[in-house]
Short mmCIF file of C-alpha atoms and ligand atoms in Angstrom, two decimals:
data_model
loop_
_atom_site.label_atom_id
_atom_site.label_comp_id
_atom_site.label_asym_id
_atom_site.label_seq_id
_atom_site.Cartn_x
_atom_site.Cartn_y
_atom_site.Cartn_z
CA UNK U 1 0.30 -92.37 57.24
CA UNK U 2 2.50 -92.64 54.16
CA UNK U 3 -0.53 -93.26 51.98
CA UNK U 4 -2.25 -90.21 53.40
CA UNK U 5 0.82 -88.11 52.67
CA UNK U 6 0.86 -89.43 49.16
CA UNK U 7 -2.81 -88.73 48.66
CA UNK U 8 -2.27 -85.19 50.01
CA UNK U 9 0.66 -84.58 47.69
CA UNK U 10 -1.38 -85.87 44.71
CA UNK U 11 -4.33 -83.67 45.71
CA UNK U 12 -2.05 -80.67 46.08
CA UNK U 13 -0.55 -81.26 42.65
CA UNK U 14 -4.00 -81.85 41.10
CA UNK U 15 -5.17 -78.60 42.74
CA UNK U 16 -2.29 -76.75 41.21
CA UNK U 17 -2.89 -78.32 37.80
CA UNK U 18 -6.55 -77.36 37.95
CA UNK U 19 -5.59 -73.79 39.01
CA UNK U 20 -3.06 -73.52 36.20
CA UNK U 21 -5.69 -74.76 33.71
CA UNK U 22 -8.15 -72.13 34.97
CA UNK U 23 -5.51 -69.46 34.68
CA UNK U 24 -4.67 -70.50 31.16
CA UNK U 25 -8.34 -70.45 30.23
CA UNK U 26 -8.70 -66.97 31.75
CA UNK U 27 -5.60 -65.77 30.02
CA UNK U 28 -6.84 -67.04 26.61
CA UNK U 29 -10.15 -65.30 27.26
CA UNK U 30 -8.51 -61.98 28.03
CA UNK U 31 -6.16 -62.40 25.06
CA UNK U 32 -9.25 -62.80 22.84
CA UNK U 33 -10.85 -59.76 24.47
CA UNK U 34 -7.72 -57.66 23.94
CA UNK U 35 -7.47 -58.79 20.36
CA UNK U 36 -11.08 -57.73 19.80
CA UNK U 37 -10.38 -54.45 21.58
CA UNK U 38 -7.28 -53.89 19.44
CA UNK U 39 -9.32 -54.57 16.31
CA UNK U 40 -12.03 -52.21 17.50
CA UNK U 41 -9.35 -49.54 18.20
CA UNK U 42 -7.85 -49.98 14.76
CA UNK U 43 -11.24 -49.49 13.11
CA UNK U 44 -11.90 -46.39 15.33
CA UNK U 45 -8.49 -44.98 14.44
CA UNK U 46 -9.18 -45.49 10.79
CA UNK U 47 -12.46 -43.75 11.10
CA UNK U 48 -10.91 -40.88 13.02
CA UNK U 49 -8.27 -40.45 10.33
CA UNK U 50 -10.94 -40.39 7.64
CA UNK U 51 -12.86 -37.85 9.61
CA UNK U 52 -9.70 -35.70 10.15
CA UNK U 53 -8.94 -35.87 6.46
CA UNK U 54 -12.47 -34.86 5.66
CA UNK U 55 -12.24 -31.93 8.13
CA UNK U 56 -8.95 -30.79 6.60
CA UNK U 57 -10.41 -31.05 3.14
CA UNK U 58 -13.44 -29.04 4.25
CA UNK U 59 -11.08 -26.39 5.80
CA UNK U 60 -9.14 -26.12 2.56
CA UNK U 61 -12.39 -25.80 0.66
CA UNK U 62 -13.56 -23.09 3.06
CA UNK U 63 -10.31 -21.12 2.56
CA UNK U 64 -10.63 -21.60 -1.22
CA UNK U 65 -14.25 -20.38 -1.03
CA UNK U 66 -13.18 -17.31 1.03
CA UNK U 67 -10.49 -16.49 -1.46
CA UNK U 68 -12.82 -16.83 -4.42
CA UNK U 69 -15.57 -14.83 -2.70
CA UNK U 70 -13.06 -12.10 -1.87
CA UNK U 71 -12.10 -11.97 -5.59
CA UNK U 72 -15.69 -11.90 -6.72
CA UNK U 73 -16.61 -9.02 -4.33
CA UNK U 74 -13.45 -6.99 -4.66
CA UNK U 75 -13.58 -6.88 -8.46
CA UNK U 76 -16.91 -4.95 -8.69
CA UNK U 77 -15.87 -2.89 -5.69
CA UNK U 78 -12.82 -1.70 -7.58
CA UNK U 79 -15.09 -0.43 -10.34
CA UNK U 80 -17.46 1.29 -7.92
CA UNK U 81 -14.66 2.83 -5.95
CA UNK U 82 -12.78 3.96 -9.02
CA UNK U 83 -15.89 5.40 -10.73
CA UNK U 84 -16.81 7.37 -7.60
CA UNK U 85 -13.25 8.72 -7.37
CA UNK U 86 -13.46 9.93 -10.96
CA UNK U 87 -16.96 11.37 -10.70
CA UNK U 88 -15.92 13.48 -7.67
CA UNK U 89 -13.46 15.36 -9.89
CA UNK U 90 -16.36 16.82 -11.86
CA UNK U 91 -18.44 19.79 -10.90
CA UNK U 92 -21.61 18.29 -9.38
CA UNK U 93 -24.94 19.57 -8.14
CA UNK U 94 -25.52 19.32 -4.37
CA UNK U 95 -27.91 16.43 -4.93
CA UNK U 96 -25.46 14.55 -7.12
CA UNK U 97 -22.72 15.18 -4.53
CA UNK U 98 -25.00 13.79 -1.81
CA UNK U 99 -25.85 10.69 -3.90
CA UNK U 100 -22.17 10.06 -4.58
CA UNK U 101 -21.39 10.37 -0.86
CA UNK U 102 -24.05 7.63 -0.25
CA UNK U 103 -22.49 5.32 -2.78
CA UNK U 104 -19.05 5.94 -1.30
CA UNK U 105 -20.33 5.31 2.19
CA UNK U 106 -21.91 2.01 1.22
CA UNK U 107 -18.87 1.02 -0.80
CA UNK U 108 -16.61 1.63 2.19
CA UNK U 109 -18.96 -0.31 4.45
CA UNK U 110 -18.95 -3.31 2.08
CA UNK U 111 -15.19 -3.17 1.84
CA UNK U 112 -14.91 -3.07 5.60
CA UNK U 113 -17.25 -6.05 5.89
CA UNK U 114 -15.30 -8.13 3.40
CA UNK U 115 -12.04 -7.19 5.04
CA UNK U 116 -13.32 -8.25 8.46
CA UNK U 117 -14.62 -11.54 7.16
CA UNK U 118 -11.33 -12.16 5.45
CA UNK U 119 -9.35 -11.18 8.53
CA UNK U 120 -11.23 -13.64 10.67
CA UNK U 121 -10.99 -16.38 7.97
CA UNK U 122 -7.23 -15.87 7.89
CA UNK U 123 -6.87 -16.01 11.67
CA UNK U 124 -9.06 -19.15 11.85
CA UNK U 125 -7.07 -20.83 9.05
CA UNK U 126 -3.86 -20.14 11.05
CA UNK U 127 -2.60 -17.89 8.24
CA UNK U 128 -1.92 -14.88 10.40
CA UNK U 129 1.69 -14.61 11.43
CA UNK U 130 3.03 -12.57 14.34
CA UNK U 131 5.90 -10.36 13.29
CA UNK U 132 7.63 -8.99 16.35
CA UNK U 133 9.92 -5.99 16.08
CA UNK U 134 11.05 -3.17 18.36
CA UNK U 135 9.27 0.14 18.23
CA UNK U 136 8.65 3.22 20.31
CA UNK U 137 5.58 2.39 22.38
CA UNK U 138 4.31 5.89 23.28
CA UNK U 139 4.95 7.24 19.75
CA UNK U 140 2.97 4.41 18.21
CA UNK U 141 -0.01 4.85 20.59
CA UNK U 142 0.07 8.62 20.08
CA UNK U 143 -0.02 8.12 16.33
CA UNK U 144 -2.97 5.81 16.62
CA UNK U 145 -4.82 8.35 18.79
CA UNK U 146 -4.03 11.22 16.49
CA UNK U 147 -5.82 9.34 13.69
CA UNK U 148 -9.06 9.59 15.77
CA UNK U 149 -8.72 13.20 16.93
CA UNK U 150 -10.88 14.57 14.10
CA UNK U 151 -13.65 12.07 14.86
CA UNK U 152 -13.49 12.92 18.63
CA UNK U 153 -13.63 16.62 17.92
CA UNK U 154 -16.70 16.18 15.75
CA UNK U 155 -18.50 14.77 18.73
CA UNK U 156 -16.95 17.17 21.16
CA UNK U 157 -15.21 14.33 23.00
CA UNK U 158 -11.77 14.38 24.64
CA UNK U 159 -9.33 11.66 23.62
CA UNK U 160 -6.08 11.21 25.47
CA UNK U 161 -3.26 8.82 26.42
CA UNK U 162 -2.12 8.42 30.01
CA UNK U 163 0.96 6.47 31.06
CA UNK U 164 3.40 6.47 33.94
CA UNK U 165 6.89 7.78 33.58
CA UNK U 166 8.69 4.46 34.21
CA UNK U 167 7.15 2.84 31.15
CA UNK U 168 9.84 1.36 28.79
CA UNK U 169 10.27 3.55 25.76
CA UNK U 170 10.85 0.74 23.31
CA UNK U 171 9.14 -2.59 23.36
CA UNK U 172 9.02 -5.60 21.07
CA UNK U 173 5.75 -7.07 19.86
CA UNK U 174 3.71 -7.05 16.63
CA UNK U 175 3.23 -3.33 16.06
CA UNK U 176 0.71 -3.74 13.18
CA UNK U 177 -1.49 -6.07 15.22
CA UNK U 178 -1.34 -3.86 18.30
CA UNK U 179 -2.35 -0.93 16.11
CA UNK U 180 -5.32 -2.98 14.74
CA UNK U 181 -6.45 -3.91 18.23
CA UNK U 182 -6.23 -0.42 19.72
CA UNK U 183 -7.80 1.24 16.65
CA UNK U 184 -10.75 -1.10 16.82
CA UNK U 185 -11.28 -0.47 20.57
CA UNK U 186 -10.92 3.32 20.24
CA UNK U 187 -13.29 3.39 17.22
CA UNK U 188 -15.87 1.45 19.28
CA UNK U 189 -15.33 3.69 22.28
CA UNK U 190 -15.97 6.80 20.17
CA UNK U 191 -18.96 5.28 18.48
CA UNK U 192 -20.68 4.48 21.73
CA UNK U 193 -19.83 7.68 23.70
CA UNK U 194 -21.77 10.90 23.39
CA UNK U 195 -20.31 12.84 26.29
CA UNK U 196 -17.02 12.85 28.24
CA UNK U 197 -13.85 11.23 27.10
CA UNK U 198 -11.97 8.24 25.75
CA UNK U 199 -8.73 7.41 27.48
CA UNK U 200 -6.06 5.00 26.38
CA UNK U 201 -4.05 3.95 29.42
CA UNK U 202 -0.77 2.17 29.36
CA UNK U 203 0.74 0.63 32.50
CA UNK U 204 3.68 -1.61 33.30
CA UNK U 205 2.29 -4.83 34.79
CA UNK U 206 5.52 -6.68 35.35
CA UNK U 207 9.03 -6.49 33.94
CA UNK U 208 7.96 -8.06 30.68
CA UNK U 209 4.26 -7.23 30.45
CA UNK U 210 2.30 -4.09 29.64
CA UNK U 211 -1.33 -3.50 30.30
CA UNK U 212 -3.34 -1.57 27.74
CA UNK U 213 -6.83 -0.27 28.39
CA UNK U 214 -9.30 1.78 26.48
CA UNK U 215 -11.83 3.46 28.69
CA UNK U 216 -14.85 5.44 27.69
CA UNK U 217 -17.73 7.25 29.41
CA UNK U 218 -20.35 6.04 26.91
CA UNK U 219 -23.49 4.01 27.03
CA UNK U 220 -21.71 0.97 28.59
CA UNK U 221 -22.50 -2.70 28.18
CA UNK U 222 -25.26 -4.39 30.14
CA UNK U 223 -23.91 -7.02 32.61
CA UNK U 224 -25.72 -9.88 30.93
CA UNK U 225 -24.00 -9.08 27.59
CA UNK U 226 -20.45 -8.80 29.02
CA UNK U 227 -19.56 -12.47 28.57
CA UNK U 228 -21.07 -12.65 25.07
CA UNK U 229 -19.60 -9.55 23.50
CA UNK U 230 -16.59 -11.20 21.94
CA UNK U 231 -18.67 -13.84 20.11
CA UNK U 232 -18.86 -13.80 16.35
CA UNK U 233 -21.64 -11.58 14.94
CA UNK U 234 -22.88 -10.66 18.42
CA UNK U 235 -24.51 -7.27 18.70
CA UNK U 236 -26.42 -5.76 21.58
CA UNK U 237 -29.93 -4.54 20.86
CA UNK U 238 -31.08 -1.02 21.81
CA UNK U 239 -31.99 2.19 20.09
CA UNK U 240 -28.73 3.93 21.00
CA UNK U 241 -26.79 1.19 19.25
CA UNK U 242 -29.06 0.73 16.20
CA UNK U 243 -27.85 3.85 14.50
CA UNK U 244 -24.22 2.57 14.52
CA UNK U 245 -23.51 0.24 11.68
CA UNK U 246 -21.40 -2.81 12.16
CA UNK U 247 -21.52 -6.50 11.79
CA UNK U 248 -20.41 -7.69 15.19
CA UNK U 249 -16.94 -8.94 14.08
CA UNK U 250 -14.71 -6.18 15.37
CA UNK U 251 -14.38 -7.46 18.91
CA UNK U 252 -14.06 -11.10 17.78
CA UNK U 253 -11.10 -10.13 15.62
CA UNK U 254 -9.65 -8.04 18.51
CA UNK U 255 -9.83 -10.98 20.87
CA UNK U 256 -8.23 -13.37 18.39
CA UNK U 257 -5.39 -10.85 17.78
CA UNK U 258 -4.81 -10.36 21.51
CA UNK U 259 -4.67 -14.19 21.88
CA UNK U 260 -2.19 -14.38 19.00
CA UNK U 261 0.07 -11.84 20.78
CA UNK U 262 -0.08 -13.91 23.95
CA UNK U 263 -2.56 -11.84 26.02
CA UNK U 264 -6.08 -12.08 27.15
CA UNK U 265 -8.87 -9.68 26.25
CA UNK U 266 -11.30 -8.51 28.96
CA UNK U 267 -14.04 -5.97 29.49
CA UNK U 268 -15.63 -4.46 32.57
CA UNK U 269 -18.00 -1.57 33.35
CA UNK U 270 -16.39 1.74 34.00
CA UNK U 271 -17.13 2.79 37.53
CA UNK U 272 -18.52 6.13 36.59
CA UNK U 273 -20.17 5.32 33.24
CA UNK U 274 -19.20 3.46 30.17
CA UNK U 275 -16.83 0.56 29.54
CA UNK U 276 -13.21 -0.48 29.96
CA UNK U 277 -11.69 -2.87 27.48
CA UNK U 278 -8.28 -4.12 28.73
CA UNK U 279 -5.51 -6.66 27.96
CA UNK U 280 -1.94 -7.32 28.97
CA UNK U 281 0.70 -8.26 26.48
CA UNK U 282 4.12 -9.80 27.01
CA UNK U 283 6.33 -7.09 25.57
CA UNK U 284 10.04 -7.42 26.07
CA UNK U 285 11.34 -3.90 26.83
CA UNK U 286 14.39 -2.98 24.90
CA UNK U 287 17.47 -1.64 26.70
CA UNK U 288 18.88 0.19 23.70
CA UNK U 289 17.48 3.60 23.04
CA UNK U 290 17.44 3.45 19.35
CA UNK U 291 15.42 6.22 17.84
CA UNK U 292 14.19 5.18 14.47
CA UNK U 293 14.70 7.59 11.60
CA UNK U 294 11.28 9.04 11.11
CA UNK U 295 11.93 10.22 7.63
CA UNK U 296 13.69 7.26 6.15
CA UNK U 297 12.94 4.16 8.07
CA UNK U 298 10.45 2.12 6.12
CA UNK U 299 8.19 5.03 5.23
CA UNK U 300 7.90 5.73 1.60
CA UNK U 301 8.39 9.17 0.20
CA UNK U 302 5.20 11.15 -0.41
CA UNK U 303 3.61 9.71 -3.48
CA UNK U 304 3.32 11.94 -6.46
CA UNK U 305 -0.28 12.38 -7.55
CA UNK U 306 0.34 11.88 -11.24
CA UNK U 307 2.04 9.17 -13.21
CA UNK U 308 4.95 10.36 -15.29
CA UNK U 309 3.96 11.43 -18.75
CA UNK U 310 4.71 9.19 -21.66
CA UNK U 311 5.19 5.82 -19.89
CA UNK U 312 4.06 2.97 -22.01
CA UNK U 313 1.90 0.48 -20.03
CA UNK U 314 0.33 -2.73 -21.08
CA UNK U 315 -2.76 -3.39 -18.95
CA UNK U 316 -3.70 -7.05 -18.93
CA UNK U 317 -7.31 -7.05 -17.76
CA UNK U 318 -10.18 -9.19 -19.08
CA UNK U 319 -12.91 -7.20 -17.26
CA UNK U 320 -13.84 -4.13 -19.33
CA UNK U 321 -15.25 -1.94 -16.54
CA UNK U 322 -12.13 -2.48 -14.53
CA UNK U 323 -9.96 -1.71 -17.53
CA UNK U 324 -11.85 1.49 -18.13
CA UNK U 325 -11.31 2.61 -14.55
CA UNK U 326 -7.54 1.85 -14.74
CA UNK U 327 -7.38 3.67 -18.04
CA UNK U 328 -8.95 6.76 -16.54
CA UNK U 329 -6.61 6.63 -13.50
CA UNK U 330 -3.58 6.66 -15.84
CA UNK U 331 -4.66 9.49 -18.15
CA UNK U 332 -1.05 10.69 -18.50
CA UNK U 333 0.33 7.33 -19.64
CA UNK U 334 0.12 5.54 -22.95
CA UNK U 335 -2.08 2.56 -22.32
CA UNK U 336 -2.67 -0.56 -24.29
CA UNK U 337 -4.89 -3.40 -23.35
CA UNK U 338 -4.42 -7.17 -23.42
CA UNK U 339 -7.45 -9.38 -22.63
CA UNK U 340 -5.66 -12.53 -21.49
CA UNK U 341 -2.21 -14.04 -20.97
CA UNK U 342 -1.82 -15.14 -24.57
CA UNK U 343 -2.71 -11.65 -25.75
CA UNK U 344 0.00 -10.23 -23.42
CA UNK U 345 2.73 -12.48 -24.97
CA UNK U 346 1.59 -11.46 -28.43
CA UNK U 347 1.62 -7.78 -27.63
CA UNK U 348 4.99 -7.60 -25.94
CA UNK U 349 6.53 -9.17 -29.04
CA UNK U 350 5.06 -6.43 -31.17
CA UNK U 351 5.89 -3.37 -29.07
CA UNK U 352 8.19 -2.35 -26.18
CA UNK U 353 6.44 -1.51 -22.93
CA UNK U 354 7.78 0.15 -19.72
CA UNK U 355 5.57 -2.01 -17.50
CA UNK U 356 2.89 -4.68 -17.52
CA UNK U 357 -0.01 -4.34 -15.08
CA UNK U 358 -0.93 -7.99 -14.91
CA UNK U 359 -4.37 -9.10 -13.68
CA UNK U 360 -3.90 -12.60 -12.21
CA UNK U 361 -7.29 -14.21 -12.93
CA UNK U 362 -7.81 -14.14 -16.66
CA UNK U 363 -9.41 -16.65 -19.10
CA UNK U 364 -7.31 -18.97 -21.33
CA UNK U 365 -3.86 -18.09 -19.90
CA UNK U 366 -3.80 -16.53 -16.43
CA UNK U 367 -1.40 -13.83 -15.28
CA UNK U 368 0.92 -16.18 -13.40
CA UNK U 369 1.52 -18.36 -16.46
CA UNK U 370 1.95 -15.29 -18.71
CA UNK U 371 4.50 -13.87 -16.24
CA UNK U 372 6.46 -17.15 -16.15
CA UNK U 373 6.58 -17.24 -19.98
CA UNK U 374 7.77 -13.62 -20.19
CA UNK U 375 10.53 -14.34 -17.64
CA UNK U 376 11.91 -17.12 -19.92
CA UNK U 377 13.21 -14.43 -22.24
CA UNK U 378 12.88 -11.11 -20.42
CA UNK U 379 14.11 -10.88 -16.82
CA UNK U 380 13.83 -7.03 -16.78
CA UNK U 381 10.37 -6.05 -17.90
CA UNK U 382 8.60 -4.68 -14.79
CA UNK U 383 5.46 -6.69 -14.09
CA UNK U 384 3.10 -5.58 -11.29
CA UNK U 385 0.40 -8.13 -10.49
CA UNK U 386 -3.10 -6.93 -9.69
CA UNK U 387 -4.61 -9.40 -7.35
CA UNK U 388 -8.11 -9.49 -6.01
CA UNK U 389 -7.16 -12.14 -3.57
CA UNK U 390 -5.54 -10.62 -0.53
CA UNK U 391 -4.27 -13.87 0.97
CA UNK U 392 -0.56 -13.80 1.66
CA UNK U 393 -0.02 -17.06 -0.22
CA UNK U 394 -1.58 -15.63 -3.38
CA UNK U 395 0.74 -12.63 -3.22
CA UNK U 396 3.74 -14.91 -2.72
CA UNK U 397 2.63 -16.89 -5.74
CA UNK U 398 2.83 -13.70 -7.86
CA UNK U 399 6.36 -12.98 -6.71
CA UNK U 400 7.41 -16.62 -7.20
CA UNK U 401 6.08 -16.51 -10.78
CA UNK U 402 8.39 -13.55 -11.50
CA UNK U 403 6.29 -10.43 -10.78
CA UNK U 404 8.22 -7.53 -9.35
CA UNK U 405 5.39 -6.43 -7.08
CA UNK U 406 1.67 -6.59 -6.58
CA UNK U 407 -1.22 -4.33 -5.75
CA UNK U 408 -4.57 -5.42 -4.35
CA UNK U 409 -8.04 -4.68 -5.72
CA UNK U 410 -9.82 -2.39 -5.18
CA UNK U 411 -7.04 -0.37 -6.78
CA UNK U 412 -6.24 2.82 -4.90
CA UNK U 413 -5.14 5.29 -7.62
CA UNK U 414 -2.31 6.79 -5.54
CA UNK U 415 -0.88 3.30 -4.92
CA UNK U 416 -1.09 2.41 -8.59
CA UNK U 417 0.62 5.64 -9.54
CA UNK U 418 3.31 5.07 -6.93
CA UNK U 419 4.09 1.59 -8.45
CA UNK U 420 4.22 3.01 -11.98
CA UNK U 421 6.61 5.81 -10.81
CA UNK U 422 8.67 3.18 -9.03
CA UNK U 423 8.95 0.65 -11.84
CA UNK U 424 7.95 1.98 -15.24
CA UNK U 425 9.79 5.26 -14.96
CA UNK U 426 13.21 3.60 -14.74
CA UNK U 427 12.60 1.81 -17.99
CA UNK U 428 11.23 4.95 -19.63
CA UNK U 429 14.33 7.00 -18.82
CA UNK U 430 16.53 4.19 -20.05
CA UNK U 431 14.52 4.07 -23.29
CA UNK U 432 14.72 7.86 -23.62
CA UNK U 433 18.44 8.01 -22.95
CA UNK U 434 19.52 5.14 -25.17
CA UNK U 435 20.71 6.19 -28.65
CA UNK U 436 18.20 5.55 -31.40
CA UNK U 437 18.75 2.30 -33.28
P1 ADP P 1 -19.65 -3.92 15.53
O1 ADP P 1 -18.90 -3.95 14.32
O2 ADP P 1 -21.08 -4.29 15.33
O3 ADP P 1 -19.45 -2.67 16.34
P2 ADP P 1 -18.10 -5.27 17.60
O4 ADP P 1 -17.70 -6.68 17.67
O5 ADP P 1 -17.00 -4.21 17.50
O6 ADP P 1 -19.08 -5.15 16.40
O7 ADP P 1 -19.01 -4.91 18.86
C1 ADP P 1 -20.10 -5.72 19.19
C2 ADP P 1 -21.10 -4.93 19.98
O8 ADP P 1 -20.55 -4.59 21.26
C3 ADP P 1 -21.53 -3.65 19.37
O9 ADP P 1 -22.61 -3.85 18.57
C4 ADP P 1 -21.84 -2.78 20.58
O10 ADP P 1 -23.21 -2.86 20.85
C5 ADP P 1 -21.02 -3.32 21.67
N1 ADP P 1 -19.87 -2.47 22.04
C6 ADP P 1 -18.60 -2.59 21.60
N2 ADP P 1 -17.77 -1.66 22.09
C7 ADP P 1 -18.56 -0.91 22.96
C8 ADP P 1 -18.34 0.20 23.82
N3 ADP P 1 -17.12 0.76 23.91
N4 ADP P 1 -19.39 0.68 24.48
C9 ADP P 1 -20.56 0.06 24.40
N5 ADP P 1 -20.88 -0.93 23.64
C10 ADP P 1 -19.84 -1.46 22.89
#
């Protein structure tokens, strides 16, 4: 019996040893598998990082390409726009007037197209910032609507705003973006409506959310197109739509902007006829009843049409057609030209100017470098950058280099004159009042 017990104990121990050996073997096997898996994961991670880096690089290149393209297109547009402006001042035959209107029309279309592409590129690159501030809701919407009254009257359409009494008077959201969204929707509603009315409705959805809708009694949107309408470059076919120009980016931008403001864009058929575009935005109603000063607050005084006589301006511009347009806009000023940054530095040493209008992209020495060099000795000379790139970062670069301000191409004559009256005139009066040396 004792021997049997001994044999049993040995067998049991042997069994345990065998089991442990088996477990050790299995453990080694899984250790090897995990090591292999870890290695595989490391390689995959590395590949993913390379891919992400590549995508980022491609994205940067895309933004760069957009910026360059915007520059290349805006520069000739400046010339066309300016030349048309100047030609319109002359007495023209009816045919010439008609041809000029055609040029102007196409020019505006092209500018609208480039602006839409840029808008979308900026949103997609995450460069569009939301700037929230308080404003009077109904006033803002009324102002937007009044901008379309002429268009509505031309088509014999009614355009109106409806809103309940209990709507908060002041709200906080991005007023500029809300204006862009509503303007786009109203413009579409007027485009695609021949009879009836366009209504902008405001409603309180909850304590902190307002529902906006733009309703029309127009041609409507076929059911099968409703889900596709916000896609990039999507347009619906049909004779009634063909006569309206567009590139199919408006609603894509609207949807992106509504997203940015924390809402969701929707569309549904209008029960009677037409379409309803609607979205709700989180808008924090303000308790204070601050009435902004309509005359002062942020709005600039009415721009004088003409630049003050006698101001001395150095225009740094390498492109001759653009220079010629600027020169004509500034007939009342004394204008000199510099063709690149080095030329600017040379000229300001030779003569005293009231302002430099500095093109940024120039050969040899660009406008940013020239501005930095000027600032080393002269902190006061007003320098206004002319930038064809409308990206915020580019404008910030101008200010960082030492420019006082910037204007975008295509140059709007009134804006240019406003800048001259703002900056150059101060220097002129100082020059005129200082005793002769
Ligand atoms: P587009 O610049 O071509 O007008 P949008 O993105 O603004 O581009 O609109 C895309 C398409 O949606 C238009 O071509 C038009 O057919 C249709 N659409 C937009 N708004 C309306 C509307 N209020 N009524 C009918 N169709 C509309």
